[in-house]
mmCIF file of C-alpha atoms and ligand atoms in Angstrom:
data_model
loop_
_atom_site.group_PDB
_atom_site.id
_atom_site.type_symbol
_atom_site.label_atom_id
_atom_site.label_comp_id
_atom_site.label_asym_id
_atom_site.label_seq_id
_atom_site.Cartn_x
_atom_site.Cartn_y
_atom_site.Cartn_z
ATOM 1 C CA UNK B 1 104.565 77.967 79.343
ATOM 2 C CA UNK B 2 102.567 79.966 81.392
ATOM 3 C CA UNK B 3 102.324 77.862 84.449
ATOM 4 C CA UNK B 4 106.028 78.616 84.852
ATOM 5 C CA UNK B 5 104.880 82.647 85.648
ATOM 6 C CA UNK B 6 102.463 80.945 88.801
ATOM 7 C CA UNK B 7 105.827 80.941 91.099
ATOM 8 C CA UNK B 8 106.955 84.525 90.441
ATOM 9 C CA UNK B 9 103.167 86.025 91.129
ATOM 10 C CA UNK B 10 102.726 83.968 93.902
ATOM 11 C CA UNK B 11 106.625 85.593 95.753
ATOM 12 C CA UNK B 12 105.082 88.865 94.082
ATOM 13 C CA UNK B 13 102.324 88.382 96.241
ATOM 14 C CA UNK B 14 103.716 87.220 99.243
ATOM 15 C CA UNK B 15 106.332 90.519 99.221
ATOM 16 C CA UNK B 16 103.615 92.917 98.585
ATOM 17 C CA UNK B 17 101.831 91.390 102.157
ATOM 18 C CA UNK B 18 105.400 93.196 103.482
ATOM 19 C CA UNK B 19 103.411 96.564 102.905
ATOM 20 C CA UNK B 20 100.772 98.359 104.491
ATOM 21 C CA UNK B 21 102.066 98.787 108.185
ATOM 22 C CA UNK B 22 99.606 99.609 110.546
ATOM 23 C CA UNK B 23 100.384 102.733 110.993
ATOM 24 C CA UNK B 24 101.425 103.972 107.973
ATOM 25 C CA UNK B 25 99.172 102.761 105.709
ATOM 26 C CA UNK B 26 95.831 104.107 104.078
ATOM 27 C CA UNK B 27 94.337 100.529 103.933
ATOM 28 C CA UNK B 28 94.178 100.503 107.791
ATOM 29 C CA UNK B 29 92.374 103.973 108.163
ATOM 30 C CA UNK B 30 92.170 105.419 111.775
ATOM 31 C CA UNK B 31 89.598 108.313 111.256
ATOM 32 C CA UNK B 32 86.610 109.324 109.629
ATOM 33 C CA UNK B 33 88.006 111.152 106.427
ATOM 34 C CA UNK B 34 90.869 108.106 105.949
ATOM 35 C CA UNK B 35 87.284 105.138 105.960
ATOM 36 C CA UNK B 36 85.624 107.469 103.292
ATOM 37 C CA UNK B 37 88.403 107.621 101.030
ATOM 38 C CA UNK B 38 88.785 104.017 101.507
ATOM 39 C CA UNK B 39 85.196 103.939 100.703
ATOM 40 C CA UNK B 40 85.799 105.664 97.222
ATOM 41 C CA UNK B 41 88.914 103.529 96.187
ATOM 42 C CA UNK B 42 86.942 100.664 97.319
ATOM 43 C CA UNK B 43 84.019 101.885 95.048
ATOM 44 C CA UNK B 44 86.264 102.090 91.594
ATOM 45 C CA UNK B 45 88.071 99.115 92.066
ATOM 46 C CA UNK B 46 84.392 97.450 92.922
ATOM 47 C CA UNK B 47 82.846 98.827 89.616
ATOM 48 C CA UNK B 48 86.748 98.158 88.102
ATOM 49 C CA UNK B 49 86.674 94.475 88.907
ATOM 50 C CA UNK B 50 83.416 93.541 87.675
ATOM 51 C CA UNK B 51 83.625 95.424 84.155
ATOM 52 C CA UNK B 52 87.068 93.362 83.634
ATOM 53 C CA UNK B 53 85.036 90.004 84.834
ATOM 54 C CA UNK B 54 82.226 90.287 82.449
ATOM 55 C CA UNK B 55 84.330 91.770 79.153
ATOM 56 C CA UNK B 56 86.543 88.859 79.929
ATOM 57 C CA UNK B 57 84.200 86.433 80.686
ATOM 58 C CA UNK B 58 82.217 87.310 76.993
ATOM 59 C CA UNK B 59 85.804 87.453 75.752
ATOM 60 C CA UNK B 60 86.646 83.579 76.434
ATOM 61 C CA UNK B 61 83.180 82.477 75.501
ATOM 62 C CA UNK B 62 83.325 83.808 71.989
ATOM 63 C CA UNK B 63 86.578 82.751 71.839
ATOM 64 C CA UNK B 64 85.635 79.646 72.487
ATOM 65 C CA UNK B 65 82.405 79.419 70.665
ATOM 66 C CA UNK B 66 83.377 81.275 67.263
ATOM 67 C CA UNK B 67 87.187 79.984 66.539
ATOM 68 C CA UNK B 68 87.868 78.601 63.066
ATOM 69 C CA UNK B 69 87.250 74.654 63.595
ATOM 70 C CA UNK B 70 89.825 71.878 61.725
ATOM 71 C CA UNK B 71 88.697 71.342 58.301
ATOM 72 C CA UNK B 72 86.245 74.270 58.959
ATOM 73 C CA UNK B 73 85.809 76.861 56.224
ATOM 74 C CA UNK B 74 83.292 79.413 55.716
ATOM 75 C CA UNK B 75 83.088 82.899 56.344
ATOM 76 C CA UNK B 76 80.090 83.432 59.130
ATOM 77 C CA UNK B 77 77.882 85.733 58.302
ATOM 78 C CA UNK B 78 79.269 89.271 59.043
ATOM 79 C CA UNK B 79 76.784 91.753 60.784
ATOM 80 C CA UNK B 80 77.325 95.506 60.825
ATOM 81 C CA UNK B 81 75.629 97.399 63.927
ATOM 82 C CA UNK B 82 72.740 96.436 66.117
ATOM 83 C CA UNK B 83 70.653 99.143 67.591
ATOM 84 C CA UNK B 84 69.794 97.296 70.692
ATOM 85 C CA UNK B 85 73.075 96.240 71.519
ATOM 86 C CA UNK B 86 74.729 99.688 70.969
ATOM 87 C CA UNK B 87 71.684 101.009 73.142
ATOM 88 C CA UNK B 88 72.798 98.555 75.632
ATOM 89 C CA UNK B 89 76.526 99.089 76.354
ATOM 90 C CA UNK B 90 76.441 102.630 76.067
ATOM 91 C CA UNK B 91 73.613 102.538 79.262
ATOM 92 C CA UNK B 92 76.057 100.467 81.317
ATOM 93 C CA UNK B 93 78.949 102.433 81.203
ATOM 94 C CA UNK B 94 76.855 105.643 81.990
ATOM 95 C CA UNK B 95 75.205 103.534 84.637
ATOM 96 C CA UNK B 96 78.558 102.558 86.155
ATOM 97 C CA UNK B 97 79.952 105.800 86.211
ATOM 98 C CA UNK B 98 77.278 107.418 88.094
ATOM 99 C CA UNK B 99 77.246 104.718 90.459
ATOM 100 C CA UNK B 100 81.261 105.861 91.076
ATOM 101 C CA UNK B 101 80.431 109.705 90.655
ATOM 102 C CA UNK B 102 77.600 110.378 92.642
ATOM 103 C CA UNK B 103 79.416 109.582 95.603
ATOM 104 C CA UNK B 104 82.922 110.624 94.443
ATOM 105 C CA UNK B 105 81.388 113.985 94.025
ATOM 106 C CA UNK B 106 79.375 114.004 97.660
ATOM 107 C CA UNK B 107 82.148 112.673 99.796
ATOM 108 C CA UNK B 108 85.026 115.313 97.958
ATOM 109 C CA UNK B 109 82.929 118.555 98.737
ATOM 110 C CA UNK B 110 82.618 117.287 102.113
ATOM 111 C CA UNK B 111 86.049 116.578 102.296
ATOM 112 C CA UNK B 112 87.317 120.265 101.828
ATOM 113 C CA UNK B 113 84.495 121.667 104.468
ATOM 114 C CA UNK B 114 86.724 124.549 105.685
ATOM 115 C CA UNK B 115 86.809 123.664 109.733
ATOM 116 C CA UNK B 116 88.390 126.369 110.559
ATOM 117 C CA UNK B 117 87.511 128.537 113.699
ATOM 118 C CA UNK B 118 84.789 126.166 114.344
ATOM 119 C CA UNK B 119 84.071 125.469 117.302
ATOM 120 C CA UNK B 120 85.164 121.466 117.736
ATOM 121 C CA UNK B 121 88.126 121.831 115.700
ATOM 122 C CA UNK B 122 91.978 122.493 116.862
ATOM 123 C CA UNK B 123 93.270 124.855 114.376
ATOM 124 C CA UNK B 124 97.247 123.899 113.213
ATOM 125 C CA UNK B 125 99.643 125.472 111.002
ATOM 126 C CA UNK B 126 101.654 123.071 109.558
ATOM 127 C CA UNK B 127 104.983 124.296 107.536
ATOM 128 C CA UNK B 128 107.045 122.099 105.303
ATOM 129 C CA UNK B 129 110.790 122.363 104.952
ATOM 130 C CA UNK B 130 114.092 120.839 103.512
ATOM 131 C CA UNK B 131 113.337 117.837 105.478
ATOM 132 C CA UNK B 132 110.866 118.585 108.675
ATOM 133 C CA UNK B 133 107.944 119.666 109.884
ATOM 134 C CA UNK B 134 106.535 122.635 111.571
ATOM 135 C CA UNK B 135 103.467 122.520 113.612
ATOM 136 C CA UNK B 136 101.950 125.313 114.937
ATOM 137 C CA UNK B 137 99.188 126.028 117.295
ATOM 138 C CA UNK B 138 97.866 129.430 117.057
ATOM 139 C CA UNK B 139 95.309 129.102 119.496
ATOM 140 C CA UNK B 140 97.430 127.804 122.061
ATOM 141 C CA UNK B 141 100.232 129.639 121.307
ATOM 142 C CA UNK B 142 101.973 126.245 120.907
ATOM 143 C CA UNK B 143 104.950 125.501 118.345
ATOM 144 C CA UNK B 144 106.614 122.604 118.323
ATOM 145 C CA UNK B 145 108.432 119.814 114.903
ATOM 146 C CA UNK B 146 108.644 116.640 113.700
ATOM 147 C CA UNK B 147 106.216 114.848 116.171
ATOM 148 C CA UNK B 148 102.294 116.323 116.052
ATOM 149 C CA UNK B 149 100.164 115.725 119.220
ATOM 150 C CA UNK B 150 97.245 115.950 118.395
ATOM 151 C CA UNK B 151 93.621 115.349 120.710
ATOM 152 C CA UNK B 152 91.240 111.970 119.481
ATOM 153 C CA UNK B 153 87.669 112.570 118.671
ATOM 154 C CA UNK B 154 88.215 116.350 117.480
ATOM 155 C CA UNK B 155 88.873 117.609 113.621
ATOM 156 C CA UNK B 156 91.842 119.354 113.123
ATOM 157 C CA UNK B 157 91.900 121.838 110.634
ATOM 158 C CA UNK B 158 94.964 121.728 109.043
ATOM 159 C CA UNK B 159 96.792 125.542 107.433
ATOM 160 C CA UNK B 160 99.252 123.483 105.165
ATOM 161 C CA UNK B 161 102.571 126.182 103.980
ATOM 162 C CA UNK B 162 105.917 125.862 102.870
ATOM 163 C CA UNK B 163 109.011 127.100 104.023
ATOM 164 C CA UNK B 164 110.935 126.194 100.614
ATOM 165 C CA UNK B 165 109.991 124.071 97.521
ATOM 166 C CA UNK B 166 106.918 121.936 97.132
ATOM 167 C CA UNK B 167 106.391 118.840 99.365
ATOM 168 C CA UNK B 168 103.222 117.163 100.619
ATOM 169 C CA UNK B 169 101.689 116.559 103.670
ATOM 170 C CA UNK B 170 100.273 112.927 104.136
ATOM 171 C CA UNK B 171 99.282 111.476 107.170
ATOM 172 C CA UNK B 172 98.437 107.645 105.081
ATOM 173 C CA UNK B 173 96.091 106.197 108.180
ATOM 174 C CA UNK B 174 94.172 109.533 108.776
ATOM 175 C CA UNK B 175 93.979 110.651 105.113
ATOM 176 C CA UNK B 176 95.397 113.020 102.631
ATOM 177 C CA UNK B 177 97.495 114.027 101.008
ATOM 178 C CA UNK B 178 97.839 117.588 100.441
ATOM 179 C CA UNK B 179 100.355 119.853 98.771
ATOM 180 C CA UNK B 180 102.143 122.361 100.652
ATOM 181 C CA UNK B 181 103.525 124.994 98.414
ATOM 182 C CA UNK B 182 105.434 128.543 99.211
ATOM 183 C CA UNK B 183 103.184 131.539 99.506
ATOM 184 C CA UNK B 184 100.163 129.583 99.359
ATOM 185 C CA UNK B 185 97.862 128.176 102.039
ATOM 186 C CA UNK B 186 96.542 125.187 101.338
ATOM 187 C CA UNK B 187 93.509 123.589 104.314
ATOM 188 C CA UNK B 188 91.927 120.569 105.299
ATOM 189 C CA UNK B 189 91.039 118.898 107.747
ATOM 190 C CA UNK B 190 91.636 115.489 109.555
ATOM 191 C CA UNK B 191 90.547 112.902 112.743
ATOM 192 C CA UNK B 192 91.272 110.400 114.457
ATOM 193 C CA UNK B 193 89.568 107.660 116.460
ATOM 194 C CA UNK B 194 91.671 106.370 118.393
ATOM 195 C CA UNK B 195 93.913 108.210 121.743
ATOM 196 C CA UNK B 196 97.422 106.755 122.314
ATOM 197 C CA UNK B 197 98.363 105.634 118.526
ATOM 198 C CA UNK B 198 101.594 106.481 117.515
ATOM 199 C CA UNK B 199 101.034 107.217 113.459
ATOM 200 C CA UNK B 200 103.447 107.926 111.045
ATOM 201 C CA UNK B 201 103.590 110.804 108.276
ATOM 202 C CA UNK B 202 105.133 111.268 105.125
ATOM 203 C CA UNK B 203 106.138 113.908 102.618
ATOM 204 C CA UNK B 204 104.583 112.641 99.682
ATOM 205 C CA UNK B 205 106.309 114.684 96.784
ATOM 206 C CA UNK B 206 110.079 114.896 95.553
ATOM 207 C CA UNK B 207 111.367 117.592 96.852
ATOM 208 C CA UNK B 208 115.635 116.863 97.308
ATOM 209 C CA UNK B 209 117.802 115.155 98.514
ATOM 210 C CA UNK B 210 116.353 113.297 101.823
ATOM 211 C CA UNK B 211 112.759 113.677 100.583
ATOM 212 C CA UNK B 212 112.433 110.036 101.860
ATOM 213 C CA UNK B 213 114.217 111.076 105.128
ATOM 214 C CA UNK B 214 111.113 113.992 105.722
ATOM 215 C CA UNK B 215 109.216 111.788 108.072
ATOM 216 C CA UNK B 216 107.184 112.792 111.310
ATOM 217 C CA UNK B 217 105.469 111.160 113.779
ATOM 218 C CA UNK B 218 101.268 111.512 114.895
ATOM 219 C CA UNK B 219 100.748 110.700 118.492
ATOM 220 C CA UNK B 220 96.754 111.215 119.901
ATOM 221 C CA UNK B 221 95.797 111.942 123.244
ATOM 222 C CA UNK B 222 92.982 111.717 124.971
ATOM 223 C CA UNK B 223 91.347 115.347 125.690
ATOM 224 C CA UNK B 224 92.552 115.409 129.269
ATOM 225 C CA UNK B 225 96.322 113.682 127.814
ATOM 226 C CA UNK B 226 96.147 116.485 125.610
ATOM 227 C CA UNK B 227 95.125 119.191 127.340
ATOM 228 C CA UNK B 228 98.023 117.879 130.091
ATOM 229 C CA UNK B 229 100.318 118.483 127.503
ATOM 230 C CA UNK B 230 99.104 121.518 126.108
ATOM 231 C CA UNK B 231 99.801 123.085 130.027
ATOM 232 C CA UNK B 232 103.340 120.758 129.793
ATOM 233 C CA UNK B 233 104.554 122.714 126.873
ATOM 234 C CA UNK B 234 102.931 126.074 128.069
ATOM 235 C CA UNK B 235 104.560 126.085 131.384
ATOM 236 C CA UNK B 236 108.097 128.019 131.879
ATOM 237 C CA UNK B 237 110.400 126.015 131.822
ATOM 238 C CA UNK B 238 112.139 123.763 134.733
ATOM 239 C CA UNK B 239 115.490 125.064 136.108
ATOM 240 C CA UNK B 240 118.484 123.003 134.139
ATOM 241 C CA UNK B 241 119.497 120.574 136.132
ATOM 242 C CA UNK B 242 123.446 121.075 137.256
ATOM 243 C CA UNK B 243 124.807 118.089 135.733
ATOM 244 C CA UNK B 244 123.177 119.411 132.278
ATOM 245 C CA UNK B 245 124.724 122.945 132.529
ATOM 246 C CA UNK B 246 127.904 122.726 130.248
ATOM 247 C CA UNK B 247 125.593 121.176 128.205
ATOM 248 C CA UNK B 248 122.443 124.193 128.284
ATOM 249 C CA UNK B 249 126.062 126.301 127.665
ATOM 250 C CA UNK B 250 127.491 124.286 124.564
ATOM 251 C CA UNK B 251 124.116 124.714 123.208
ATOM 252 C CA UNK B 252 123.948 128.300 123.462
ATOM 253 C CA UNK B 253 126.528 128.703 121.910
ATOM 254 C CA UNK B 254 126.296 126.534 118.944
ATOM 255 C CA UNK B 255 122.329 125.771 118.453
ATOM 256 C CA UNK B 256 120.294 128.271 119.765
ATOM 257 C CA UNK B 257 120.955 130.491 117.103
ATOM 258 C CA UNK B 258 118.449 128.513 115.236
ATOM 259 C CA UNK B 259 116.361 126.160 117.997
ATOM 260 C CA UNK B 260 113.783 127.644 120.336
ATOM 261 C CA UNK B 261 113.691 125.190 123.015
ATOM 262 C CA UNK B 262 110.603 126.875 124.384
ATOM 263 C CA UNK B 263 107.250 126.317 122.333
ATOM 264 C CA UNK B 264 106.575 129.845 122.083
ATOM 265 C CA UNK B 265 109.945 130.916 120.630
ATOM 266 C CA UNK B 266 110.714 131.394 117.284
ATOM 267 C CA UNK B 267 112.990 128.970 115.253
ATOM 268 C CA UNK B 268 114.613 128.902 111.871
ATOM 269 C CA UNK B 269 115.606 125.412 112.096
ATOM 270 C CA UNK B 270 113.345 122.736 114.236
ATOM 271 C CA UNK B 271 112.231 123.628 117.553
ATOM 272 C CA UNK B 272 113.241 121.708 120.053
ATOM 273 C CA UNK B 273 110.533 122.211 123.086
ATOM 274 C CA UNK B 274 109.900 118.759 124.593
ATOM 275 C CA UNK B 275 112.564 117.060 122.370
ATOM 276 C CA UNK B 276 113.493 114.324 124.845
ATOM 277 C CA UNK B 277 109.994 113.126 124.551
ATOM 278 C CA UNK B 278 109.925 112.657 121.115
ATOM 279 C CA UNK B 279 109.404 108.781 120.024
ATOM 280 C CA UNK B 280 112.503 109.970 117.148
ATOM 281 C CA UNK B 281 115.281 112.155 116.148
ATOM 282 C CA UNK B 282 115.032 114.377 113.000
ATOM 283 C CA UNK B 283 111.622 112.002 112.303
ATOM 284 C CA UNK B 284 114.124 109.033 110.734
ATOM 285 C CA UNK B 285 116.277 107.744 114.165
ATOM 286 C CA UNK B 286 114.824 106.284 116.855
ATOM 287 C CA UNK B 287 114.869 107.896 119.800
ATOM 288 C CA UNK B 288 117.957 106.851 121.946
ATOM 289 C CA UNK B 289 121.435 108.504 123.159
ATOM 290 C CA UNK B 290 123.459 106.621 120.784
ATOM 291 C CA UNK B 291 121.339 107.881 117.862
ATOM 292 C CA UNK B 292 121.319 111.557 118.998
ATOM 293 C CA UNK B 293 125.198 111.038 119.417
ATOM 294 C CA UNK B 294 125.124 109.734 115.632
ATOM 295 C CA UNK B 295 123.385 113.080 114.610
ATOM 296 C CA UNK B 296 125.135 115.332 116.166
ATOM 297 C CA UNK B 297 128.524 114.203 115.183
ATOM 298 C CA UNK B 298 127.693 114.409 111.111
ATOM 299 C CA UNK B 299 124.185 115.200 110.574
ATOM 300 C CA UNK B 300 124.229 115.139 106.522
ATOM 301 C CA UNK B 301 125.338 111.582 106.707
ATOM 302 C CA UNK B 302 121.823 110.797 108.361
ATOM 303 C CA UNK B 303 120.271 113.507 106.225
ATOM 304 C CA UNK B 304 121.867 114.241 103.614
ATOM 305 C CA UNK B 305 121.088 117.983 102.221
ATOM 306 C CA UNK B 306 119.325 119.177 105.160
ATOM 307 C CA UNK B 307 120.425 122.374 106.711
ATOM 308 C CA UNK B 308 121.666 122.109 110.038
ATOM 309 C CA UNK B 309 125.236 123.610 109.932
ATOM 310 C CA UNK B 310 126.871 122.785 113.098
ATOM 311 C CA UNK B 311 130.095 122.987 113.783
ATOM 312 C CA UNK B 312 132.266 120.303 114.249
ATOM 313 C CA UNK B 313 132.152 118.850 118.162
ATOM 314 C CA UNK B 314 134.504 117.036 120.182
ATOM 315 C CA UNK B 315 132.795 114.426 121.507
ATOM 316 C CA UNK B 316 133.045 115.239 125.050
ATOM 317 C CA UNK B 317 131.170 118.404 123.774
ATOM 318 C CA UNK B 318 128.295 116.380 121.971
ATOM 319 C CA UNK B 319 128.509 114.173 125.456
ATOM 320 C CA UNK B 320 127.434 117.247 127.378
ATOM 321 C CA UNK B 321 125.071 118.359 124.764
ATOM 322 C CA UNK B 322 122.903 114.905 124.564
ATOM 323 C CA UNK B 323 122.636 115.130 128.318
ATOM 324 C CA UNK B 324 121.341 118.781 128.147
ATOM 325 C CA UNK B 325 118.730 117.812 125.368
ATOM 326 C CA UNK B 326 117.389 114.803 127.645
ATOM 327 C CA UNK B 327 116.200 117.772 130.091
ATOM 328 C CA UNK B 328 113.998 118.820 127.372
ATOM 329 C CA UNK B 329 111.131 116.682 128.457
HETATM 330 CU CU1 CUA H 401 109.344 117.518 101.220
HETATM 331 CU CU2 CUA H 401 109.551 115.757 99.851
#
């Protein structure tokens, strides 16, 4: 009977191999925090497997060795209490728990270190909104959204809060996660080892209709590239080309009330500075003119329950707007 389950288990194992995208899996760490967390997972999993195997071996042995045989009708000797055995099976779990507890406590305290103000750390303030992420670099005077740009090899000290309901900030390949709550600033740090990676981030707390769409990206840059990015984000905006000026006017009339286009501007909705260089639109759609049009036509369809209050625009207006938004490099 049981062997019939084998194909099912094989199919399930096969399905599981589809999980764990390189840039989205805690099992493929890209930085020291995620590496330490993975070590703790492997350690406790290893101890659990060891206990499971030992118990199963003894269990199966006893089951076979002492089972009632045909024609046998004796009651075995009844034993109660054995000091040596009882001490042994009390000490073994204590030792196993110590093996898990000592590194867990040490690493947990280490991961709770506060890197804010540390000279080798970059300070980033994360604000979670329904359903997007705002990133502010207070020391650099930059605000952006949906795409977190960080230098590789540097500690990033995060301050995480929420502007509305509870969310959770999670970059599986770098470590985490940490709650984003209104009125409480939670702090933690992460570090990426390699430059030129595009990692995925997620909201990890059920926060409403579009919780599953509350994604963001993390772009890691070399120190030089990061400094160039900072210079670009803080430089005065270049003049809008003539071909995009109609679009700019439409933007001013319809969008500017909520969306700043300069990295210094305060913004109710996602700040759009550098928008054209981002890899996604609204954190979920691949960055293309076609998807941008789709988004502008009906943002509620793409991300139900989001707070974008766009007026119905004509196709022509949307075309002009796309032209303008593409200039926000
Ligand atoms: Cu924000 Cu789930």
